[in-house]
Structures are given as structure tokens and as C-alpha cells.
Amino acid sequence: MDNHSIIMKVLVVFALALASASAGLLPQVLPVHPRDLPAVPSIEGRITNGKDAVENQFPYQVSLNFGSNSGGWFCGGSIISPEWILTAAHCTSGASSVTIGYGATVRTSPVLSQTVTSANFRQHESYNAIVLRNDISLIKTPAVSFTAGINKIKLPAISSSYSTYAGQTAVASGYGKTSDASNSVASHLQYADLTVIPNNDCANTFGTLIVTPRVICVGTYNGVSTCNGDSGGPLALDGVQIGVVSFGSSAGCEIGSPAGFTRTTYYLDWIAEKTGISY
């Protein structure tokens, strides 16, 4: 066997080894931020196959209308103090301003609206849009007064940082799309009960490059999932926010792939550092 053949064989073996090693690393299904889902005339919409929220059911939910030089988009967020909103970095990314709607069970009828510029955004310094890493942002706002319809959600205690929440049922809320076919904005706040799955199960779909300890995933059974317009919104467990809507399958919201969230417990120190809020 000549040297050329030996080199070729080594390269083939190396390529095969690399492919098998990266099999778990790379996504089987391409992940995408709900804001960026393709083939939808509007970015807005609502949770697929969810339920209508009743008034004051989710007082911590806000609607976020972002504006930029290249148009606008819609996301969700949550109130974590009278002066701070928690959302996703892929929502604040590229925006010049945002109009925040508080207390809106009907999306177009908020109890209170405030507009702030991007100078008030605290987007995670290490947000990476390629591998969807550190997809978390804060928005500083003028102080709001809490009422039955406008109130904060608790963040996890530092002591719960090691909980994976796997097997527990959490609730996602948002104004996102009702179906993959839908192209109209949601008129009513939606919510869905979703079961947290182990990260290993989620990595079977999206790979370990995407599904790191910074991520928490839920199963999307019977077409119930987060979708366009839900980006940045909260995933809550017993009134505590454990996730921020981050990504789903590029193939659509109803195909049964897991949905991914930024894992709040991972970022408690970062949130405290930016806001001064201690939990």
C-alpha cells in the first residue's frame, strides 16, 4: 500500500470518528428562535393549541413591540420588579426601542403602556445567535405600580439552582401563533401546560452544542407548543419563572419536537448583577 493510500485511509477513519463523535453534538433538527420561524407573513401569533387566559391570570406577562430601522417584531416578557422586564436576547437584538404592554389579557388593550429605547436594554454580553447561547435580556423601565392585573413573577431561589425540574409540569404564556398555518396576530393571551423533559432527551433532537446546562426543554405533545410571538415569554412553575422562551424546531411548532427555554437558574447571578435585585 503506497503512502497516498495510507493517508487516504487515515483521513477516512478520522472523518468517520469525527462524524460519530459529533453525532450527539450537532442538531438532528435545526433549532430556530420563534421570532425567526420561516414562511410566516407576520412574526406575531400565539401558543399553538393552548387555552385562553382569564383576566389577571398572568399579571407578570407583558407584550413587547420592538421597533428598528428595518421594521418591527413582537415578543413576550415578564415583570420581575417594578422597574425590570425579563425577555430573550434574540428579541432585543437589533431593536432601537420597545413598547411594553402591561396587564393585557386582550393583546391590543393593555392596562398600561410604556416605550423605552435600547439604551435601557441589558442584553447578555455573550449572546450567541449561532448556537442560541445566553439568550436572555433585561429591560429597564419607569417604575410601575402593582395591581391585580400587573405584578411581578418570582425568580428561583439560589438554593434551587441544581434542580433540573424534569418531569414537572410548567406553564408557558404568550400571544404567539395558534398554529403553523396562522399568520394573524393573537387577540387573546394564551397559555399551555408543558412537561419539562431531561436535557439528554432534548439533546437527542437539538444536539449538545445547543442543549447545554443553560437550557431547559419541554415536550410538545398533541401540537401544544410555544410559537412565533412567544419569544422571550415566561415558563413558570408554581409561580416561579424557570425559563425564557428561546427556540423550537425550524420545521414548525406543531411537529412534536421539544421547545427550548433559557434556564433561569443559570442566570440568577447575572440578573442580580444587572438589576441589583437579590432573591
XYZ file of C-alpha atoms in Angstrom:
279
model
C 0.000 0.000 0.000
C 1.525 3.312 -1.029
C 1.760 6.339 1.201
C -1.090 8.054 -0.609
C -3.484 5.163 0.140
C -2.414 5.079 3.773
C -3.002 8.805 4.125
C -6.427 8.463 2.473
C -7.342 5.608 4.839
C -6.265 7.636 7.850
C -8.336 10.574 6.631
C -11.399 8.367 6.096
C -11.055 6.844 9.583
C -10.576 10.325 11.040
C -13.658 11.625 9.210
C -15.764 8.696 10.452
C -14.520 9.186 14.012
C -15.320 12.882 13.801
C -18.802 12.184 12.447
C -19.616 9.706 15.219
C -18.183 11.991 17.903
C -20.202 14.958 16.695
C -23.423 12.974 16.210
C -24.643 13.976 19.659
C -23.121 17.413 19.362
C -24.960 18.593 16.277
C -28.728 19.020 15.891
C -30.846 16.311 14.259
C -33.465 19.022 13.834
C -32.415 22.588 13.152
C -33.327 24.828 16.096
C -34.676 28.308 15.489
C -35.815 31.233 17.620
C -39.622 31.543 17.444
C -39.092 35.118 16.257
C -37.283 33.770 13.181
C -39.606 30.953 12.114
C -39.856 30.911 8.306
C -42.791 31.147 5.919
C -44.918 33.333 8.138
C -46.058 36.731 6.849
C -46.077 38.095 10.389
C -43.757 37.403 13.306
C -46.691 37.645 15.660
C -49.069 34.930 16.766
C -49.747 32.748 19.771
C -49.152 29.468 21.592
C -50.351 26.576 19.423
C -53.385 24.669 20.708
C -53.260 26.439 24.050
C -56.021 27.879 26.212
C -57.349 31.410 26.652
C -56.081 33.128 29.789
C -58.638 34.762 32.061
C -58.195 38.300 33.318
C -55.372 38.697 35.884
C -54.317 35.040 35.476
C -50.799 36.049 34.379
C -50.214 39.518 35.855
C -46.478 39.157 35.212
C -46.891 38.744 31.426
C -46.071 41.709 29.188
C -46.299 42.213 25.444
C -43.240 43.689 23.757
C -43.492 45.522 20.432
C -39.949 46.106 19.201
C -39.031 48.700 16.613
C -35.921 49.066 14.448
C -34.781 50.717 11.227
C -35.662 47.535 9.381
C -39.174 47.064 10.766
C -40.724 45.714 13.943
C -41.455 42.432 15.684
C -43.379 41.091 18.616
C -42.197 39.205 21.713
C -43.276 38.425 25.240
C -41.617 39.163 28.549
C -42.183 39.052 32.282
C -42.148 41.578 35.101
C -39.501 40.701 37.705
C -39.623 44.010 39.631
C -41.399 47.386 39.293
C -38.527 48.534 37.040
C -37.326 45.433 35.225
C -38.630 43.169 32.436
C -37.034 39.810 31.632
C -37.043 38.630 27.993
C -34.838 36.929 25.371
C -31.697 38.375 23.797
C -32.978 37.420 20.344
C -35.901 39.788 20.998
C -33.853 42.850 21.972
C -31.158 42.112 19.366
C -31.214 44.776 16.639
C -34.037 46.814 18.182
C -33.909 50.565 18.767
C -36.954 50.759 21.047
C -39.739 48.732 22.602
C -43.310 49.453 23.656
C -44.270 47.391 26.699
C -47.895 46.449 27.276
C -48.872 45.582 30.855
C -51.970 43.743 32.054
C -53.209 42.832 28.577
C -55.434 39.762 28.521
C -56.565 41.120 25.165
C -53.290 41.919 23.425
C -54.373 45.250 21.954
C -55.847 46.552 25.215
C -53.090 46.820 27.813
C -53.885 48.476 31.119
C -50.633 50.444 30.784
C -48.088 51.059 28.013
C -44.537 52.387 28.229
C -41.960 52.929 25.498
C -38.220 52.821 26.206
C -35.164 52.991 23.949
C -32.413 50.429 23.516
C -30.289 52.407 25.991
C -32.456 50.645 28.595
C -31.695 47.149 27.273
C -29.274 44.918 29.172
C -28.702 42.178 26.624
C -26.410 39.344 27.706
C -22.870 40.267 26.667
C -22.175 36.748 25.411
C -25.407 36.128 23.481
C -24.551 33.904 20.521
C -27.205 33.722 17.798
C -25.490 30.789 16.043
C -25.722 28.278 18.903
C -28.545 30.188 20.657
C -26.386 30.607 23.762
C -27.127 33.090 26.605
C -30.456 34.056 25.066
C -31.509 36.429 27.838
C -32.071 40.181 28.161
C -33.351 42.682 30.688
C -35.234 45.910 30.001
C -35.143 48.806 32.492
C -38.461 50.658 32.714
C -40.014 53.537 34.600
C -41.436 52.094 37.844
C -44.931 50.620 37.628
C -47.421 50.225 40.460
C -48.546 46.666 41.063
C -52.254 45.800 40.875
C -54.326 42.630 40.489
C -53.502 42.670 36.766
C -49.885 43.909 36.886
C -47.452 42.155 39.201
C -44.049 40.516 39.249
C -43.185 36.854 38.980
C -40.718 35.339 41.427
C -37.352 34.120 40.241
C -35.996 30.831 41.622
C -34.100 30.855 44.885
C -30.342 30.368 44.547
C -30.797 27.137 46.508
C -32.856 25.651 43.650
C -30.061 26.149 41.106
C -29.378 22.430 40.974
C -32.957 21.398 40.258
C -33.487 20.171 36.695
C -37.319 20.324 37.069
C -37.539 17.252 34.779
C -40.953 15.596 34.901
C -42.664 18.634 36.387
C -45.462 20.494 34.630
C -44.855 24.175 33.981
C -46.981 26.792 32.256
C -45.936 28.917 29.294
C -47.897 32.026 28.402
C -47.806 34.366 25.447
C -49.515 35.981 22.496
C -47.797 33.691 19.968
C -49.302 31.841 16.985
C -52.170 29.349 17.346
C -50.981 27.139 14.531
C -48.197 26.811 11.983
C -50.678 27.883 9.305
C -51.751 31.002 11.187
C -50.458 34.352 10.002
C -52.552 36.694 12.083
C -51.742 38.306 15.399
C -53.238 36.858 18.531
C -56.007 38.821 20.121
C -56.021 36.957 23.420
C -53.304 35.871 25.845
C -52.785 32.099 25.644
C -51.222 29.568 27.968
C -50.208 25.932 27.838
C -49.207 23.346 30.425
C -45.944 21.748 29.307
C -43.858 18.967 30.861
C -40.166 19.632 31.478
C -38.022 16.895 29.911
C -34.437 15.872 30.751
C -31.799 17.791 28.803
C -30.466 14.466 27.447
C -33.822 13.832 25.757
C -33.822 17.333 24.308
C -30.235 16.866 23.064
C -31.406 13.842 21.047
C -33.201 16.376 18.860
C -31.096 19.530 19.046
C -27.634 18.203 19.990
C -25.399 19.034 22.939
C -23.948 22.090 21.212
C -27.373 23.728 21.618
C -28.710 21.907 24.689
C -26.274 22.905 27.430
C -26.957 23.310 31.181
C -28.019 26.882 30.285
C -31.121 25.469 28.577
C -34.338 23.871 29.836
C -36.660 21.965 27.487
C -40.289 20.877 27.448
C -42.051 18.192 25.467
C -44.606 19.411 22.909
C -47.284 16.763 22.805
C -50.504 16.927 20.753
C -49.237 20.032 18.976
C -49.221 22.134 22.143
C -46.134 24.349 21.994
C -44.644 27.802 22.105
C -44.533 29.507 18.690
C -43.888 32.798 16.858
C -44.628 35.765 19.082
C -43.992 33.810 22.278
C -40.241 34.553 22.166
C -38.933 35.956 25.446
C -42.017 34.969 27.387
C -42.031 33.111 30.712
C -42.152 29.441 31.646
C -43.486 29.275 35.202
C -43.627 26.540 37.819
C -45.760 27.226 40.889
C -45.485 30.978 40.329
C -41.697 30.911 39.827
C -40.098 31.640 36.448
C -37.850 28.758 35.432
C -37.430 29.570 31.732
C -37.498 32.200 28.972
C -38.895 31.150 25.552
C -35.831 30.698 23.328
C -36.087 28.173 20.486
C -38.074 25.435 18.783
C -37.891 23.355 15.631
C -37.364 25.116 12.310
C -39.867 22.604 10.893
C -42.702 24.247 12.828
C -44.345 24.424 16.218
C -46.749 21.513 15.868
C -44.453 18.687 14.738
C -43.693 17.378 18.227
C -40.061 18.450 18.625
C -39.162 19.794 22.088
C -39.242 23.522 22.779
C -36.211 25.192 24.349
C -36.011 27.876 27.009
C -33.180 29.797 28.622
C -32.785 28.188 32.073
C -33.379 30.974 34.586
C -31.488 29.352 37.470
C -28.272 29.530 35.437
C -28.539 33.333 35.198
C -29.550 34.363 38.731
C -26.152 35.943 39.440
C -26.190 37.763 36.087
C -29.695 39.117 36.741
C -28.708 40.244 40.248
C -25.579 41.927 38.892
C -27.513 43.894 36.241
C -30.589 44.818 38.273
C -29.422 44.916 41.867
C -32.358 42.631 42.690
C -31.394 39.921 45.145
C -33.523 36.845 45.705
